[in-house]
Amino acid sequence: MPKQAYVTLVTNADYAMGALALVRSLQLTGTDADLVVMHTGGTPAEALEPLAALGALPVPAELLPTSDAFNERHQRARLHANAPFTKGSKPAFHTPLDNFAKLRLWQLTEYERVVFIDADAVVVRNIDRLFGYPEFSAAPNVYEGLADFHRLNSGVFVAQPSQATFAAMLERLDRPDAFWRRTDQTFLQDFFPDWHGLPVFFNMLQYVWFNLPELWDWKSVSVVHYQYEKPWERDHPRAGELKPLIDLWHAYHSGENIPDIDTLANPAS
Ligand code: UDP
Ligand code: MN
């Protein structure tokens, strides 16, 4: 059996909370793949305990050894000023620089293939067939309209760990004046210009729920990704219109009353 893993990243207690819902959701799909949680030193040990207790494998992963100039360019206030988020808001606990640590999954060379999933997502049906997809496969960044089909979203992707690829990435990432406005996402799209497109259902962005409701079909949706505001943020600006999705996340997080996905109502119906 080739070794395969689902991998996520957490750098603080908030994203560890997200990872708990993700890990629980993956286990309910019946997958045999390893569930790896890469974590940086900023994550409190207590936040990792429930993940390990469920059987996930915590793997220490430090932030990348990028230069001070690179770190300053991608520092939160600077990035928000130079590349403002106009469509939604990022929680205070989101540190853009931390996103780049995702690239550490290329160092997990004990695995032949990995599927990376953001810690702010839940998997609602088995997606093991993604391990048969090539590097680099990702779904489009669609949540508003057709114009976004040519961009990928880096919340779910298929990759093949390799030290050589990791080294090549580090070299390309931190060039003088390099500014990756959407961090790892912009970088990965640039590094893999011939990326393979996955169906949108493998990375259904929560804003589809209200912006493109006719695209939402629970019979096909496999991963729900809570981009922008997080479902565990109290009373965020979109909480009202996203309530059914927020309730779903809380069910996975608590492990209680997880609904049968096929019985859920679509937003356009
Ligand atoms: N992340 C993290 N800490 C941070 C920022 C990001 O652990 O401060 C990880 C986490 O896995 C998160 C992913 O990187 O899900 C990408 O960030 P996020 O999901 O908040 O971005 P969005 O999907 O809203 O663009
Ligand atoms: Mn995300």
Coordinates of C-alpha atoms and ligand atoms in Angstrom, one line a residue:
M1 CA 0.0 0.0 0.0
P2 CA 1.5 3.4 -0.9
K3 CA 1.7 5.7 2.1
Q4 CA -0.8 8.5 1.9
A5 CA -1.8 11.3 4.3
Y6 CA -4.2 14.1 4.7
V7 CA -2.2 17.0 6.0
T8 CA -3.2 20.3 7.7
L9 CA -1.4 23.1 9.4
V10 CA -2.0 24.9 12.7
T11 CA 0.0 27.7 14.2
N12 CA -2.2 28.8 17.0
A13 CA -5.1 27.5 19.2
D14 CA -7.8 28.9 16.9
Y15 CA -6.6 26.8 13.9
A16 CA -6.1 23.8 16.2
M17 CA -9.8 24.1 17.0
G18 CA -10.5 24.1 13.3
A19 CA -8.3 21.1 12.8
L20 CA -10.3 19.2 15.4
A21 CA -13.5 19.5 13.3
L22 CA -11.5 18.6 10.2
V23 CA -9.9 15.5 11.7
R24 CA -13.2 14.3 13.1
S25 CA -14.9 14.8 9.7
L26 CA -12.1 12.9 7.9
Q27 CA -12.4 10.0 10.3
L28 CA -16.1 9.8 9.6
T29 CA -15.4 9.3 5.9
G30 CA -13.7 6.0 6.8
T31 CA -10.4 6.8 5.3
D32 CA -7.3 4.7 6.1
A33 CA -4.8 7.5 5.3
D34 CA -2.7 9.1 8.0
L35 CA -4.0 12.3 9.4
V36 CA -1.1 14.7 9.9
V37 CA -1.3 18.0 11.8
M38 CA 1.8 20.1 11.2
H39 CA 2.1 22.5 14.0
T40 CA 4.5 25.4 14.8
G41 CA 5.8 26.3 18.2
G42 CA 3.1 29.0 18.5
T43 CA 0.5 26.3 19.1
P44 CA -0.2 25.6 22.8
A45 CA 0.3 21.9 23.8
E46 CA -3.2 21.8 25.3
A47 CA -4.7 22.7 21.9
L48 CA -2.9 19.7 20.2
E49 CA -3.9 17.1 22.8
P50 CA -7.5 16.5 21.6
L51 CA -6.1 16.0 18.1
A52 CA -3.6 13.4 19.2
A53 CA -6.3 11.8 21.4
L54 CA -8.4 11.3 18.2
G55 CA -5.5 9.6 16.5
A56 CA -4.1 12.4 14.4
L57 CA -0.3 12.6 14.1
P58 CA 1.2 15.9 15.3
V59 CA 4.3 16.8 13.3
P60 CA 6.4 19.8 14.4
A61 CA 6.9 22.2 11.5
E62 CA 8.6 25.6 12.0
L63 CA 7.9 28.7 9.9
L64 CA 10.1 28.9 6.8
P65 CA 13.6 30.4 7.1
T66 CA 12.6 33.4 5.0
S67 CA 14.5 36.7 5.2
D68 CA 13.6 39.6 7.5
A69 CA 12.7 41.7 4.4
F70 CA 10.4 38.9 3.2
N71 CA 8.8 38.6 6.6
E72 CA 8.2 42.4 6.8
R73 CA 6.6 42.5 3.3
H74 CA 4.2 39.7 4.3
Q75 CA 3.5 41.0 7.8
R76 CA -0.2 41.3 8.5
A77 CA -0.7 45.1 8.6
R78 CA 1.6 45.6 5.6
L79 CA -0.1 42.9 3.5
H80 CA -3.6 44.2 4.4
A81 CA -2.5 47.7 3.4
N82 CA -0.8 46.7 0.1
A83 CA -3.3 44.0 -1.0
P84 CA -6.6 44.8 0.8
F85 CA -9.2 42.2 1.3
T86 CA -12.3 43.8 -0.2
K87 CA -14.7 40.8 -0.4
G88 CA -14.6 39.4 3.1
S89 CA -12.7 39.8 6.4
K90 CA -9.8 37.8 7.9
P91 CA -10.0 37.0 11.6
A92 CA -7.5 38.7 14.0
F93 CA -5.9 35.3 14.6
H94 CA -4.9 34.9 11.0
T95 CA -1.2 35.7 10.4
P96 CA -0.5 35.7 6.6
L97 CA 3.2 34.8 7.0
D98 CA 2.2 31.5 8.8
N99 CA 0.5 30.3 5.6
F100 CA 3.8 29.7 3.9
A101 CA 4.6 26.9 6.4
K102 CA 2.2 24.8 4.4
L103 CA 5.1 24.2 2.0
R104 CA 6.7 22.0 4.7
L105 CA 4.5 19.2 3.6
W106 CA 6.9 18.6 0.7
Q107 CA 9.3 17.5 3.4
L108 CA 7.0 14.6 4.5
T109 CA 8.8 12.3 2.1
E110 CA 7.6 9.1 3.9
Y111 CA 4.4 9.7 2.0
E112 CA 4.0 9.1 -1.7
R113 CA 1.1 11.5 -2.0
V114 CA -0.6 13.9 0.3
V115 CA -3.8 15.9 0.2
F116 CA -3.4 19.2 2.0
I117 CA -6.6 20.6 3.6
D118 CA -6.8 24.0 5.4
A119 CA -7.7 23.8 9.1
D120 CA -10.9 25.8 8.4
A121 CA -12.5 23.1 6.3
V122 CA -14.5 19.9 6.9
V123 CA -14.7 16.8 4.6
V124 CA -18.3 15.6 4.3
R125 CA -17.8 12.6 2.1
N126 CA -14.9 10.3 1.3
I127 CA -12.3 11.9 -1.0
D128 CA -9.6 9.2 -1.0
R129 CA -9.7 9.1 -4.8
L130 CA -7.8 12.4 -4.7
F131 CA -4.6 10.3 -3.8
G132 CA -4.8 9.1 -7.4
Y133 CA -4.6 12.6 -8.8
P134 CA -1.2 14.1 -10.0
E135 CA 0.7 16.9 -8.5
F136 CA -0.3 19.7 -8.6
S137 CA -4.1 19.4 -8.4
A138 CA -6.4 22.0 -6.9
A139 CA -9.9 23.4 -7.3
P140 CA -10.6 26.9 -8.7
N141 CA -11.0 29.9 -6.3
V142 CA -14.7 30.3 -7.2
Y143 CA -17.0 32.1 -4.8
E144 CA -18.3 35.1 -6.8
G145 CA -18.3 34.4 -10.5
L146 CA -16.8 33.0 -13.7
A147 CA -13.7 35.3 -13.7
D148 CA -12.2 33.3 -10.8
F149 CA -12.1 30.0 -12.6
H150 CA -8.6 30.6 -13.8
R151 CA -7.3 31.0 -10.2
L152 CA -6.7 28.1 -7.8
N153 CA -7.6 28.0 -4.1
S154 CA -4.9 26.5 -2.0
G155 CA -7.2 25.3 0.8
V156 CA -7.3 21.8 -0.8
F157 CA -4.6 20.4 -3.1
V158 CA -2.8 17.2 -4.1
A159 CA 1.0 17.1 -3.8
Q160 CA 4.0 14.7 -3.9
P161 CA 6.5 15.3 -1.1
S162 CA 10.0 15.7 -2.4
Q163 CA 13.1 17.4 -0.8
A164 CA 14.1 18.6 -4.2
T165 CA 10.8 20.3 -4.8
F166 CA 10.9 21.9 -1.3
A167 CA 14.4 23.3 -2.0
A168 CA 13.3 24.7 -5.4
M169 CA 10.3 26.3 -3.7
L170 CA 12.4 28.0 -1.0
E171 CA 14.7 29.4 -3.7
R172 CA 11.8 30.7 -5.8
L173 CA 9.8 32.1 -2.8
D174 CA 12.2 34.5 -1.2
R175 CA 13.7 36.5 -4.0
P176 CA 14.5 40.2 -3.6
D177 CA 11.2 42.2 -3.5
A178 CA 9.0 39.1 -4.0
F179 CA 5.5 39.9 -2.7
W180 CA 3.0 37.1 -2.8
R181 CA -0.3 39.0 -2.3
R182 CA -2.3 36.0 -1.4
T183 CA 0.7 34.2 0.2
D184 CA 1.0 30.5 -0.5
Q185 CA -1.9 30.6 -2.9
T186 CA -0.3 33.1 -5.2
F187 CA 3.0 31.3 -4.9
L188 CA 1.7 27.8 -5.7
Q189 CA -0.2 29.1 -8.7
D190 CA 3.1 30.7 -10.0
F191 CA 5.2 27.6 -9.1
F192 CA 2.7 25.2 -10.8
P193 CA 1.4 27.1 -13.8
D194 CA 0.1 23.9 -15.4
W195 CA -1.9 23.0 -12.3
H196 CA -4.7 20.4 -12.8
G197 CA -8.2 21.6 -12.0
L198 CA -10.3 19.6 -9.6
P199 CA -14.1 19.9 -9.6
V200 CA -15.2 22.8 -7.4
F201 CA -17.0 20.3 -5.1
F202 CA -13.6 19.3 -3.7
N203 CA -13.2 22.7 -2.2
M204 CA -16.6 24.4 -1.9
L205 CA -16.0 27.9 -0.6
Q206 CA -18.6 29.1 1.9
Y207 CA -19.3 32.3 0.0
V208 CA -20.8 30.2 -2.8
W209 CA -23.7 29.6 -0.4
F210 CA -25.0 33.2 -0.9
N211 CA -23.1 34.4 -4.0
L212 CA -23.7 31.4 -6.3
P213 CA -26.4 29.3 -4.6
E214 CA -27.3 27.4 -7.7
L215 CA -23.8 25.9 -7.7
W216 CA -24.3 24.4 -4.3
D217 CA -25.4 20.8 -4.5
W218 CA -25.0 18.7 -1.3
K219 CA -25.1 15.5 -3.4
S220 CA -21.7 16.5 -4.8
V221 CA -20.1 18.7 -2.2
S222 CA -17.2 16.9 -0.6
V223 CA -15.3 19.6 1.2
V224 CA -16.8 22.7 2.8
H225 CA -14.1 25.4 3.2
Y226 CA -14.8 28.4 5.5
Q227 CA -12.7 31.0 3.7
Y228 CA -12.6 34.5 5.2
E229 CA -14.7 34.5 8.5
K230 CA -14.3 31.4 10.5
P231 CA -17.3 29.4 11.8
W232 CA -16.0 29.6 15.4
E233 CA -15.8 33.4 15.4
R234 CA -18.5 34.9 17.5
D235 CA -21.1 36.9 15.5
H236 CA -19.1 37.6 12.5
P237 CA -20.6 39.8 9.7
R238 CA -21.7 36.8 7.6
A239 CA -22.9 34.6 10.5
G240 CA -26.6 35.1 9.7
E241 CA -26.6 34.1 6.1
L242 CA -24.1 31.3 6.7
K243 CA -26.0 29.8 9.7
P244 CA -26.6 26.3 8.1
L245 CA -22.9 25.9 7.3
I246 CA -21.8 27.2 10.7
D247 CA -24.2 24.8 12.4
L248 CA -22.6 22.0 10.3
W249 CA -19.1 23.0 11.4
H250 CA -20.2 23.0 15.1
A251 CA -21.6 19.5 14.7
Y252 CA -18.3 18.2 13.4
H253 CA -16.4 20.1 16.1
S254 CA -18.5 18.7 19.0
G255 CA -19.0 15.3 17.4
E256 CA -22.7 15.6 18.2
N257 CA -25.7 15.5 15.9
I258 CA -23.7 15.4 12.7
P259 CA -26.4 15.4 10.0
D260 CA -26.7 13.0 7.0
I261 CA -25.3 15.3 4.3
D262 CA -27.6 13.9 1.6
T263 CA -30.6 15.2 3.5
L264 CA -29.5 18.8 3.8
A265 CA -31.3 21.5 1.9
N266 CA -29.5 23.4 -0.9
P267 CA -29.6 27.2 -0.7
A268 CA -31.2 27.7 -4.1
S269 CA -34.0 25.1 -3.5
Ligands
UDP1 N1 -2.9 29.1 9.2 C1 -2.6 29.0 10.5 N2 -2.4 30.1 11.2 C2 -2.5 31.3 10.7 C3 -2.8 31.4 9.3 C4 -3.1 30.3 8.6 O1 -2.5 27.9 11.0 O2 -2.3 32.3 11.4 C5 -3.1 27.8 8.4 C6 -4.5 27.1 8.6 O3 -4.4 25.8 8.3 C7 -5.4 27.9 7.7 C8 -4.5 28.0 6.5 O4 -3.2 28.2 7.0 O5 -6.6 27.1 7.4 C9 -4.9 29.2 5.6 O6 -5.4 30.3 6.3 P1 -7.0 30.6 6.2 O7 -7.7 29.3 6.1 O8 -7.4 31.4 7.4 O9 -7.1 31.4 4.9 P2 -8.5 31.6 3.9 O10 -9.0 30.2 3.6 O11 -9.5 32.4 4.7 O12 -8.0 32.3 2.7
MN2 MN -8.9 28.4 4.6

